[in-house]
């Protein structure tokens, strides 16, 4: 419904005028982004930033992606979720497992995430076609069908596709120079992490999003706890000895570099922006405003919620892959439910429903909490950080409850409404406005 | 003439509480039909059930010859059966214009959407003046206009209106009812639920009296208006 095209047309036609071009939000954003990218890249290249600060920047980017996903779910769709770290964990472990296996000459991870995800997707399309043939399928029935589809698809992948396609994948990738194949594997691993987070959120979301927002929050908290417990037992209950359960997974290749981080972050920001500017995005936001009203204008509320939830979780999964290959070590303790409040705090801090605020707060959060305060608080006082930030949060709620940025967006992210046609809108149809605004007061009193 | 909407033996309950037991009525194409009744008679429940916000226990709802019992709410809107809810339910942080655009959510004919918006502004000039204002800042009367305008943006064939006069000053009530007549003249069929029976009967062709979840009386608007029982119960003697 909301078209970006007119503004693009303006940009193209304004090519001859550099001053005007500079004022276009898209140009500023792309230019600023590239500058930021080049700056960090140069600082890293010339060792101005040491590994510690490199880690802080990467961490900041990863947590920003997680928080953006949560902002989509909570800030824009209105579904209070504490499950974001669960999906972050799924993304981390999935991606790490793929690359770990690859570096131990086992292509099964790649086959599973690549072909398994595709097969799951195909099965899902099949199941929704099948269920679409019936009127009003009960939620639990839908859920059961999708779970069975997932299990069958993954079982087929592991049982048949891995033995048959594994050698092919190995053959193709080993034919390439090793740095190219490593990059491809890393790319597939990130994709796989995101896809698995998406699949998990889809299955979890079908029954649970039916609950009201608060109950949904509690259920997602449960989800985070379950994931943590499963990760503690990856080598006993789950068949992944390489994840080493509660001892923590080691030996993950450190493949995350600044271009990967930056590209993922830009991808997340652009996808989210374009989604929110589309009619689907409007549907998502109107679900937050008033579910009943959304239903009455023809929005499929359940689908909008699931969509926002899955996309938000995919962002978290992607961030997980990035973070795992920077840390090179994963521990279930990193994903416990206390941690799952981090993205929530960032989102609230930056402003619910503001992408700009989330990006800012995500970086600032890690930069201050894990960077500056960790380094400059006197020895033995590091843990006081966790006294400082709740205090800041408290003050924030008292002084500026709408968050740092409120609902402000920087120009590139802001939604531009299409130009009004001359006939349709004449704001302030002269004279009339004043007299009728006088009426409003009167009406307001009578009506209220 | 075939009925546009036909409700047969409708049973609806909220958990253990049975709200409707066996409501049967019909609305013909082009008519204005009103359901009148006291609080808790099941008027709003009937409308909500028709637009699929509530599940049906038993009975069927036929719309344009098609059984729509159990169809999803969003698909009901696509069939141009539009519900103006009780209490307006506009999107308060969105502007008037955005609210109206949301009303056209299910449509993709861009030019005609503009034409519909122009039509809404013709019916409610007040909304044109408020086009860039957010819905929450409007007065109650304007919000009701916006709610009706938003429904019109979906190009309704059948419009369900739930208490459009609720909480409005008498002068605004008349204004709203004039608009209802106007909308009806444009060929939209209207099913109107009202507590203000007098006003409702003044615009309606036919009416039904709903009491404790069942239809008690039916007739033309004049007949109902003249009926002594109706006069005693709803028109104040």
XYZ file of C-alpha atoms in Angstrom:
685
model
C 0.000 0.000 0.000
C 2.814 2.328 0.867
C 4.914 2.997 -2.164
C 8.540 3.945 -2.038
C 8.668 4.405 -5.762
C 7.852 8.095 -5.958
C 10.797 8.988 -3.768
C 13.102 6.834 -5.843
C 11.924 8.538 -8.954
C 12.762 11.836 -7.369
C 16.214 10.603 -6.549
C 16.878 9.451 -10.086
C 15.641 12.639 -11.623
C 17.703 14.665 -9.185
C 20.925 13.142 -10.447
C 22.084 16.405 -11.943
C 21.897 18.289 -8.661
C 24.536 17.139 -6.209
C 23.341 19.318 -3.345
C 19.874 17.838 -3.540
C 21.288 14.371 -3.962
C 23.141 14.709 -0.672
C 19.923 15.456 1.114
C 18.250 12.252 0.001
C 18.048 9.938 3.000
C 19.011 6.877 0.949
C 22.218 8.496 -0.271
C 23.113 9.720 3.196
C 22.422 6.318 4.660
C 24.398 4.363 2.090
C 27.220 6.905 2.187
C 27.309 6.968 5.973
C 27.166 3.182 6.115
C 30.062 2.779 3.698
C 32.067 5.367 5.596
C 31.467 3.534 8.866
C 32.424 0.273 7.219
C 35.618 1.721 5.749
C 36.553 3.410 9.020
C 36.234 0.269 11.109
C 37.938 -1.796 8.428
C 40.868 0.636 8.335
C 41.134 0.766 12.119
C 41.220 -3.016 12.233
C 43.659 -3.214 9.332
C 46.170 -0.922 10.979
C 45.722 -2.474 14.403
C 44.406 0.705 15.983
C 41.639 -1.395 17.450
C 42.893 -4.437 19.269
C 41.133 -7.762 19.479
C 39.225 -6.673 22.531
C 37.591 -3.728 20.797
C 37.105 -5.757 17.657
C 35.173 -8.237 19.732
C 33.130 -5.417 21.267
C 32.133 -4.063 17.862
C 31.205 -7.513 16.561
C 29.319 -8.280 19.726
C 27.508 -4.958 19.493
C 26.475 -5.736 15.927
C 25.284 -9.223 16.861
C 23.238 -8.053 19.822
C 21.824 -5.237 17.683
C 20.550 -7.806 15.199
C 19.014 -9.842 18.001
C 17.416 -6.721 19.441
C 16.111 -5.596 16.044
C 14.426 -8.957 15.717
C 12.878 -8.508 19.140
C 11.801 -4.995 18.274
C 9.954 -6.399 15.291
C 8.204 -8.919 17.545
C 7.591 -6.722 20.581
C 7.963 -3.131 19.423
C 6.173 -3.386 16.097
C 3.906 -6.419 16.464
C 3.223 -5.991 20.186
C 4.020 -9.562 21.251
C 6.059 -9.461 24.440
C 8.752 -12.106 24.002
C 11.548 -13.393 26.201
C 12.449 -16.141 23.759
C 14.835 -14.178 21.608
C 17.952 -15.640 23.223
C 16.636 -19.128 22.603
C 16.638 -18.455 18.876
C 19.999 -16.745 19.163
C 21.268 -19.956 20.784
C 19.760 -22.154 18.081
C 21.404 -20.013 15.413
C 24.756 -20.071 17.226
C 24.872 -23.798 17.784
C 23.530 -24.718 14.348
C 26.012 -22.537 12.507
C 28.875 -23.622 14.757
C 28.010 -27.266 14.276
C 28.011 -26.923 10.489
C 31.452 -25.333 10.345
C 32.836 -27.585 13.101
C 31.794 -30.660 11.152
C 33.188 -29.236 7.933
C 36.579 -28.543 9.501
C 36.502 -32.153 10.718
C 35.786 -33.317 7.131
C 32.143 -34.092 7.708
C 29.793 -32.438 5.180
C 26.608 -33.626 6.903
C 25.970 -30.257 8.565
C 25.969 -28.499 5.220
C 23.656 -31.064 3.660
C 21.247 -30.826 6.565
C 20.994 -27.055 6.691
C 20.928 -26.618 2.944
C 18.747 -29.455 1.718
C 17.016 -30.113 5.028
C 15.765 -26.535 5.228
C 14.555 -26.655 1.659
C 12.801 -29.937 2.253
C 11.181 -28.593 5.428
C 10.016 -25.557 3.475
C 8.536 -27.763 0.746
C 6.801 -29.900 3.348
C 5.408 -26.767 4.992
C 3.974 -25.559 1.715
C 2.435 -28.982 1.217
C 0.961 -29.055 4.703
C -0.502 -25.563 4.462
C -2.072 -26.495 1.107
C -3.503 -29.591 2.711
C -4.816 -27.727 5.758
C -6.102 -24.904 3.571
C -8.585 -27.356 2.107
C -10.398 -27.460 5.447
C -12.314 -24.759 7.227
C -10.887 -23.442 10.468
C -8.367 -26.064 11.380
C -7.789 -26.219 15.111
C -4.483 -24.671 16.161
C -3.167 -27.797 17.815
C -3.993 -29.814 14.715
C -2.040 -27.373 12.588
C 0.817 -27.510 15.034
C 0.884 -31.302 15.053
C 0.894 -31.462 11.269
C 3.770 -29.026 10.998
C 5.801 -30.798 13.664
C 5.333 -34.123 11.912
C 6.306 -32.504 8.605
C 9.479 -31.115 10.176
C 10.464 -34.412 11.731
C 9.808 -36.362 8.542
C 11.678 -33.844 6.391
C 14.714 -33.807 8.674
C 14.655 -37.580 9.037
C 14.639 -38.004 5.260
C 17.523 -35.561 5.019
C 19.634 -37.317 7.629
C 18.759 -40.829 6.523
C 18.909 -40.496 2.746
C 20.252 -37.137 1.623
C 23.329 -37.000 3.832
C 24.807 -40.316 2.604
C 23.959 -39.617 -1.025
C 24.697 -35.886 -1.288
C 27.467 -35.650 1.306
C 30.261 -36.908 -0.995
C 28.974 -34.679 -3.806
C 29.088 -31.582 -1.577
C 32.564 -32.514 -0.348
C 33.718 -33.102 -3.916
C 32.424 -29.748 -5.149
C 33.788 -27.762 -2.219
C 37.185 -29.454 -2.245
C 37.506 -28.646 -5.912
C 37.571 -24.975 -4.923
C 40.468 -23.121 -3.316
C 40.232 -23.594 0.440
C 39.560 -19.955 1.331
C 36.685 -19.820 -1.151
C 35.173 -23.060 0.104
C 35.555 -21.867 3.701
C 33.593 -18.760 2.851
C 30.899 -20.761 1.142
C 30.657 -23.061 4.126
C 30.487 -20.111 6.491
C 27.773 -18.531 4.383
C 25.782 -21.761 4.401
C 26.331 -22.101 8.133
C 24.940 -18.616 8.793
C 22.032 -19.381 6.502
C 21.457 -22.662 8.315
C 21.526 -21.002 11.731
C 18.980 -18.462 10.573
C 16.828 -21.121 8.912
C 16.764 -23.372 11.958
C 15.911 -20.467 14.229
C 13.113 -19.678 11.798
C 11.809 -23.252 11.769
C 11.868 -23.432 15.570
C 10.088 -20.119 15.938
C 7.475 -21.120 13.391
C 6.656 -24.358 15.214
C 6.728 -22.673 18.593
C 4.775 -19.665 17.347
C 1.772 -21.512 15.888
C 0.240 -22.601 19.189
C 1.773 -19.996 21.488
C 1.029 -16.813 19.553
C -2.657 -17.593 20.021
C -2.168 -16.622 23.646
C -2.462 -13.014 24.672
C 0.688 -10.957 24.851
C 1.518 -11.517 28.562
C 0.923 -15.249 28.440
C 2.970 -15.362 25.293
C 5.816 -13.681 27.202
C 5.729 -16.367 29.883
C 5.622 -19.150 27.310
C 8.640 -17.711 25.507
C 10.499 -17.526 28.800
C 9.799 -21.234 29.110
C 11.171 -21.713 25.627
C 14.459 -20.049 26.574
C 14.763 -22.259 29.638
C 14.074 -25.396 27.582
C 16.714 -24.448 25.022
C 19.250 -23.826 27.773
C 18.547 -27.236 29.303
C 18.789 -28.935 25.938
C 22.117 -27.221 25.292
C 23.363 -28.425 28.662
C 22.646 -31.940 27.485
C 23.615 -31.873 23.847
C 26.043 -34.748 24.368
C 23.747 -36.883 26.506
C 20.104 -36.379 25.495
C 20.772 -34.965 22.043
C 23.096 -36.769 19.632
C 25.656 -33.974 19.262
C 28.793 -35.012 21.151
C 30.785 -32.244 19.453
C 28.727 -29.632 21.308
C 29.995 -31.066 24.586
C 26.934 -30.114 26.611
C 27.561 -28.080 29.727
C 31.306 -28.103 29.180
C 30.904 -25.765 26.248
C 31.596 -26.195 22.559
C 35.139 -25.505 21.428
C 36.993 -25.634 18.147
C 34.658 -23.395 16.164
C 36.654 -21.734 13.384
C 37.044 -17.959 13.864
C 35.728 -16.948 10.491
C 33.774 -13.860 11.420
C 35.366 -10.777 9.914
C 34.148 -7.217 9.771
C 32.695 -7.510 6.217
C 30.571 -10.472 7.334
C 29.361 -8.610 10.399
C 28.606 -5.461 8.487
C 26.856 -7.255 5.635
C 24.630 -9.179 8.054
C 23.727 -6.051 9.961
C 22.891 -4.151 6.799
C 20.856 -7.087 5.558
C 18.851 -7.171 8.769
C 18.271 -3.409 8.783
C 17.250 -3.233 5.132
C 14.990 -6.289 5.264
C 13.292 -4.979 8.368
C 12.880 -1.490 6.959
C 11.397 -2.721 3.707
C 9.145 -5.150 5.528
C 7.814 -2.397 7.775
C 7.219 -0.129 4.806
C 5.230 -2.763 2.963
C 1.553 -3.487 3.474
C 2.566 -6.605 5.402
C 4.428 -4.301 7.773
C 1.366 -2.168 8.194
C -0.612 -5.263 9.008
C 1.977 -6.178 11.649
C 1.855 -2.722 13.229
C -1.937 -2.601 13.195
C -2.018 -5.911 15.054
C -0.090 -4.150 17.800
C -2.497 -1.224 17.819
C -5.751 -3.107 17.939
C -6.141 -6.753 17.042
C -9.889 -6.565 16.719
C -9.771 -3.520 14.450
C -7.067 -5.211 12.380
C -9.324 -8.227 11.908
C -12.176 -5.993 10.846
C -10.216 -4.340 8.055
C -9.326 -7.770 6.719
C -5.908 -8.434 8.220
C -5.089 -12.036 8.978
C -3.966 -11.448 12.554
C -2.583 -14.920 13.254
C -0.478 -14.947 10.094
C 0.863 -11.452 10.747
C 1.962 -12.446 14.233
C 3.660 -15.638 13.090
C 5.386 -13.770 10.283
C 6.788 -11.084 12.585
C 7.851 -13.728 15.087
C 9.613 -15.901 12.497
C 11.414 -13.010 10.821
C 12.494 -11.607 14.185
C 13.840 -15.013 15.181
C 15.647 -15.454 11.876
C 17.504 -12.227 12.639
C 18.507 -13.661 16.008
C 19.634 -16.902 14.370
C 21.801 -15.031 11.894
C 23.348 -12.983 14.708
C 24.027 -16.228 16.571
C 26.098 -17.598 13.697
C 28.096 -14.374 13.498
C 28.752 -14.330 17.225
C 29.678 -18.021 17.417
C 32.386 -17.676 14.779
C 33.840 -14.662 16.509
C 33.945 -16.144 20.006
C 34.967 -19.609 18.806
C 33.481 -20.923 22.044
C 29.869 -21.503 22.962
C 28.574 -22.233 26.417
C 24.952 -22.857 27.423
C 25.418 -20.349 30.235
C 25.660 -17.616 27.598
C 22.056 -18.331 26.715
C 20.376 -18.632 30.089
C 17.166 -16.804 30.750
C 18.803 -13.912 32.570
C 20.725 -13.185 29.389
C 17.495 -13.231 27.454
C 16.567 -9.954 29.104
C 19.465 -8.188 27.367
C 17.779 -7.661 24.011
C 14.590 -6.705 25.830
C 16.406 -4.034 27.806
C 18.062 -2.756 24.640
C 14.757 -2.526 22.827
C 13.044 -0.734 25.696
C 16.061 1.503 26.141
C 16.212 2.501 22.511
C 12.480 2.913 22.174
C 9.844 0.324 21.330
C 9.052 0.613 17.677
C 12.173 2.559 16.736
C 14.821 0.817 14.639
C 17.150 3.775 15.055
C 16.859 3.543 18.820
C 17.557 -0.182 18.827
C 20.652 0.152 16.658
C 21.970 2.944 18.836
C 21.137 1.245 22.108
C 22.541 -2.111 20.974
C 25.974 -0.720 20.223
C 26.033 1.657 23.170
C 24.951 -1.112 25.523
C 27.829 -3.434 24.622
C 30.280 -0.589 24.219
C 29.619 0.767 27.708
C 28.807 -2.369 29.636
C 31.307 -4.774 28.171
C 33.830 -2.240 26.899
C 34.294 0.962 28.810
C 32.998 -0.054 32.233
C 34.756 -3.396 32.192
C 38.066 -1.713 31.418
C 37.860 1.393 33.525
C 36.028 0.399 36.670
C 38.603 -0.223 39.406
C 39.664 -3.831 39.816
C 37.123 -5.868 41.730
C 34.301 -3.528 40.805
C 33.430 -5.093 37.419
C 30.305 -6.652 38.820
C 29.055 -3.181 39.784
C 28.132 -2.794 36.147
C 25.049 -4.780 36.986
C 24.137 -2.224 39.579
C 24.719 0.684 37.249
C 22.542 -0.395 34.387
C 19.407 -1.250 36.357
C 19.696 2.193 37.914
C 19.987 3.774 34.501
C 17.014 1.730 33.399
C 14.992 2.877 36.400
C 15.820 6.518 35.744
C 14.979 6.004 32.127
C 11.538 4.644 32.945
C 10.873 7.579 35.243
C 12.169 10.322 32.991
C 11.638 9.019 29.488
C 9.405 5.947 29.462
C 9.101 5.907 25.671
C 12.805 5.061 25.370
C 15.813 7.011 24.184
C 14.461 7.564 20.708
C 10.747 7.152 21.329
C 9.427 6.237 17.926
C 11.868 8.449 16.074
C 13.438 7.003 12.937
C 16.334 8.372 10.989
C 15.258 9.574 7.555
C 16.252 6.478 5.616
C 14.278 4.225 7.918
C 11.320 6.539 8.209
C 8.254 5.653 6.272
C 7.481 8.152 3.581
C 3.857 8.435 2.648
C 3.054 8.760 -1.015
C 2.331 12.250 -2.221
C -1.263 13.252 -1.861
C -3.058 13.909 -5.081
C -4.084 17.520 -5.466
C -7.783 16.692 -5.406
C -7.789 14.392 -2.419
C -6.113 16.292 0.317
C -6.430 19.914 1.037
C -5.356 20.147 4.627
C -6.911 23.144 6.277
C -9.589 23.884 3.702
C -9.260 27.515 4.790
C -11.481 29.306 7.289
C -13.476 26.168 7.953
C -10.733 24.611 9.988
C -10.863 27.179 12.688
C -14.582 27.187 13.126
C -14.719 23.425 13.233
C -11.834 23.122 15.655
C -14.033 25.245 17.880
C -16.685 22.558 17.497
C -14.270 19.860 18.437
C -13.866 21.205 21.899
C -17.595 21.282 22.358
C -18.051 17.860 20.831
C -15.194 16.493 22.836
C -16.851 17.497 26.070
C -20.257 16.209 25.144
C -18.920 13.027 23.698
C -16.325 12.027 26.230
C -35.553 -10.938 -4.351
C -32.957 -13.298 -2.914
C -31.665 -12.386 0.498
C -28.144 -10.958 0.612
C -27.682 -12.183 4.148
C -29.562 -15.030 5.677
C -29.000 -16.129 9.247
C -30.611 -19.431 10.178
C -31.045 -20.775 13.681
C -27.850 -19.198 14.995
C -26.545 -20.443 18.350
C -23.561 -18.736 19.933
C -22.076 -18.952 23.405
C -19.307 -17.366 25.414
C -17.883 -20.373 27.205
C -20.714 -21.757 29.291
C -22.929 -18.738 28.803
C -25.284 -19.076 25.893
C -25.755 -15.728 24.202
C -27.857 -16.581 21.180
C -30.269 -19.432 20.896
C -31.768 -19.783 17.494
C -31.652 -16.377 15.851
C -33.127 -16.371 12.358
C -33.445 -13.360 10.108
C -32.568 -12.124 6.667
C -31.474 -8.923 4.974
C -32.362 -8.295 1.334
C -30.136 -6.493 -1.125
C -30.443 -2.723 -0.788
C -32.380 -2.778 2.487
C -31.674 -1.107 5.789
C -32.557 -3.600 8.503
C -32.258 -2.893 12.188
C -31.916 -5.170 15.188
C -33.232 -3.503 18.290
C -33.231 -4.773 21.815
C -32.109 -4.092 25.347
C -28.602 -4.465 26.735
C -27.459 -8.048 26.661
C -30.094 -9.153 24.178
C -27.380 -10.414 21.821
C -27.381 -7.684 19.175
C -23.633 -7.135 19.099
C -23.025 -10.856 19.470
C -25.045 -11.407 16.313
C -22.952 -8.933 14.347
C -19.688 -10.284 15.712
C -20.687 -13.779 14.768
C -21.573 -12.743 11.234
C -18.155 -11.144 10.756
C -16.507 -14.272 12.217
C -15.077 -12.663 15.339
C -16.972 -15.283 17.340
C -17.334 -18.952 16.463
C -20.724 -20.418 15.653
C -22.050 -23.215 17.833
C -24.873 -24.183 15.573
C -26.776 -22.734 12.654
C -25.629 -21.184 9.432
C -24.929 -17.830 7.882
C -25.499 -17.420 4.159
C -24.119 -14.405 2.376
C -24.846 -13.806 -1.309
C -26.005 -17.409 -1.568
C -22.788 -18.759 -0.073
C -22.337 -20.443 3.300
C -19.849 -18.281 5.197
C -20.135 -20.086 8.530
C -16.580 -20.761 9.651
C -14.853 -18.572 7.071
C -11.915 -16.588 8.494
C -12.609 -12.980 9.494
C -10.107 -11.614 6.995
C -11.786 -13.473 4.154
C -15.193 -12.171 5.175
C -13.842 -8.655 4.657
C -12.650 -9.688 1.198
C -16.247 -10.601 0.386
C -17.089 -6.954 1.108
C -19.060 -7.731 4.225
C -17.783 -4.991 6.494
C -18.337 -4.505 10.207
C -18.204 -1.096 11.908
C -17.476 -2.176 15.464
C -18.978 -0.903 18.650
C -16.771 1.723 20.272
C -15.199 2.813 16.964
C -11.916 0.948 17.276
C -9.955 3.229 15.030
C -6.148 3.069 14.991
C -5.420 5.987 17.287
C -1.709 6.551 16.519
C -2.338 6.538 12.767
C -3.501 9.643 10.950
C -6.985 9.954 9.509
C -5.580 9.279 6.072
C -3.682 6.193 7.222
C -6.750 4.925 9.016
C -8.727 5.233 5.812
C -5.959 3.504 3.888
C -6.068 0.651 6.391
C -9.745 0.316 5.542
C -8.729 -0.451 1.970
C -6.230 -3.080 3.139
C -7.851 -5.869 1.153
C -8.061 -3.858 -2.056
C -5.357 -3.406 -4.651
C -7.071 -1.120 -7.175
C -5.084 1.983 -6.405
C -7.003 4.525 -8.420
C -10.335 3.377 -7.137
C -9.061 3.578 -3.591
C -8.386 7.254 -4.197
C -11.904 7.603 -5.530
C -13.318 5.875 -2.438
C -11.338 8.205 -0.228
C -12.698 11.170 -2.125
C -16.167 9.756 -1.590
C -15.564 9.405 2.150
C -14.414 13.014 2.288
C -17.549 14.049 0.424
C -19.692 12.329 3.057
C -17.560 13.552 5.955
C -15.985 16.903 5.048
C -14.775 17.114 8.633
C -12.400 14.211 8.021
C -10.750 16.000 5.125
C -9.877 18.843 7.446
C -8.393 16.381 9.905
C -6.546 14.328 7.314
C -3.100 14.651 8.884
C -4.291 14.423 12.494
C -3.899 11.180 14.398
C -7.072 9.247 15.125
C -6.658 9.540 18.882
C -6.851 13.314 18.785
C -10.267 13.353 17.143
C -13.459 14.002 19.052
C -15.810 11.106 19.635
C -18.091 12.121 16.791
C -15.199 12.443 14.388
C -13.866 9.079 15.474
C -17.241 7.545 14.681
C -17.149 9.221 11.275
C -13.669 7.830 10.763
C -14.828 4.352 11.741
C -17.657 4.528 9.213
C -15.332 6.074 6.636
C -12.790 3.311 7.157
C -15.492 0.712 6.579
C -16.582 2.479 3.384
C -12.998 2.294 2.123
C -13.449 -1.459 1.788
C -16.266 -0.885 -0.717
C -18.871 -2.673 1.357
C -21.734 -4.562 -0.181
C -23.199 -5.229 3.240
C -22.355 -2.938 6.124
C -22.847 -4.112 9.706
C -23.071 -1.148 12.045
C -22.860 -1.655 15.771
C -24.277 1.221 17.818
C -23.065 4.080 15.642
C -24.824 6.579 17.908
C -23.283 5.368 21.158
C -22.007 8.202 23.318
C -22.708 10.943 20.799
C -24.471 14.251 21.328
C -28.020 14.348 19.852
C -26.994 16.627 17.002
C -24.197 14.260 15.997
C -26.544 11.305 16.233
C -28.751 12.938 13.634
C -25.756 13.651 11.463
C -24.641 10.022 11.619
C -28.118 8.792 10.754
C -28.286 11.171 7.783
C -25.057 9.630 6.568
C -26.487 6.139 7.030
C -29.394 7.109 4.771
C -26.953 8.530 2.266
C -24.851 5.352 2.270
C -27.974 3.306 1.783
C -28.995 5.472 -1.178
C -25.655 4.658 -2.773
C -26.732 1.028 -2.875
C -25.060 -0.384 0.217
C -27.144 -2.838 2.217
C -27.060 -2.057 5.930
C -27.680 -4.109 9.031
C -27.918 -1.709 11.919
C -27.788 -2.531 15.592
C -29.047 0.205 17.873
C -30.197 0.986 21.358
C -31.699 4.177 20.059
C -34.704 2.373 18.614
C -36.493 5.508 17.517
C -33.647 6.708 15.340
C -32.986 3.217 14.056
C -36.590 2.689 13.001
C -36.620 6.084 11.306
C -33.949 5.024 8.799
C -34.752 1.315 8.541
C -37.001 -0.496 6.082
C -37.543 -3.438 8.365
C -36.619 -4.364 11.889
C -36.288 -7.257 14.295
C -36.660 -7.129 18.041
C -34.109 -9.261 19.821
C -34.708 -10.368 23.387
C -32.478 -12.662 25.454
C -30.842 -14.234 22.474
C -33.844 -14.826 20.250
C -35.953 -12.845 17.777
C -39.248 -11.878 19.409
C -40.841 -9.694 16.774
C -40.289 -8.700 13.217
C -41.920 -6.325 10.835
C -41.576 -3.223 8.737
C -40.215 -0.169 10.481
C -43.697 1.405 10.611
C -45.272 -1.721 12.067
C -42.659 -1.993 14.755
C -42.853 1.698 15.493
C -46.614 1.363 15.966
C -46.489 -1.871 17.946
C -47.609 -1.173 21.525
C -45.147 -3.653 23.057
C -42.227 -2.118 21.194
C -43.392 1.354 22.108
C -43.606 0.431 25.746
C -40.267 -1.354 25.900
C -38.017 0.684 23.614
C -39.629 3.921 22.565
C -40.634 5.212 25.939
C -44.422 4.779 25.767
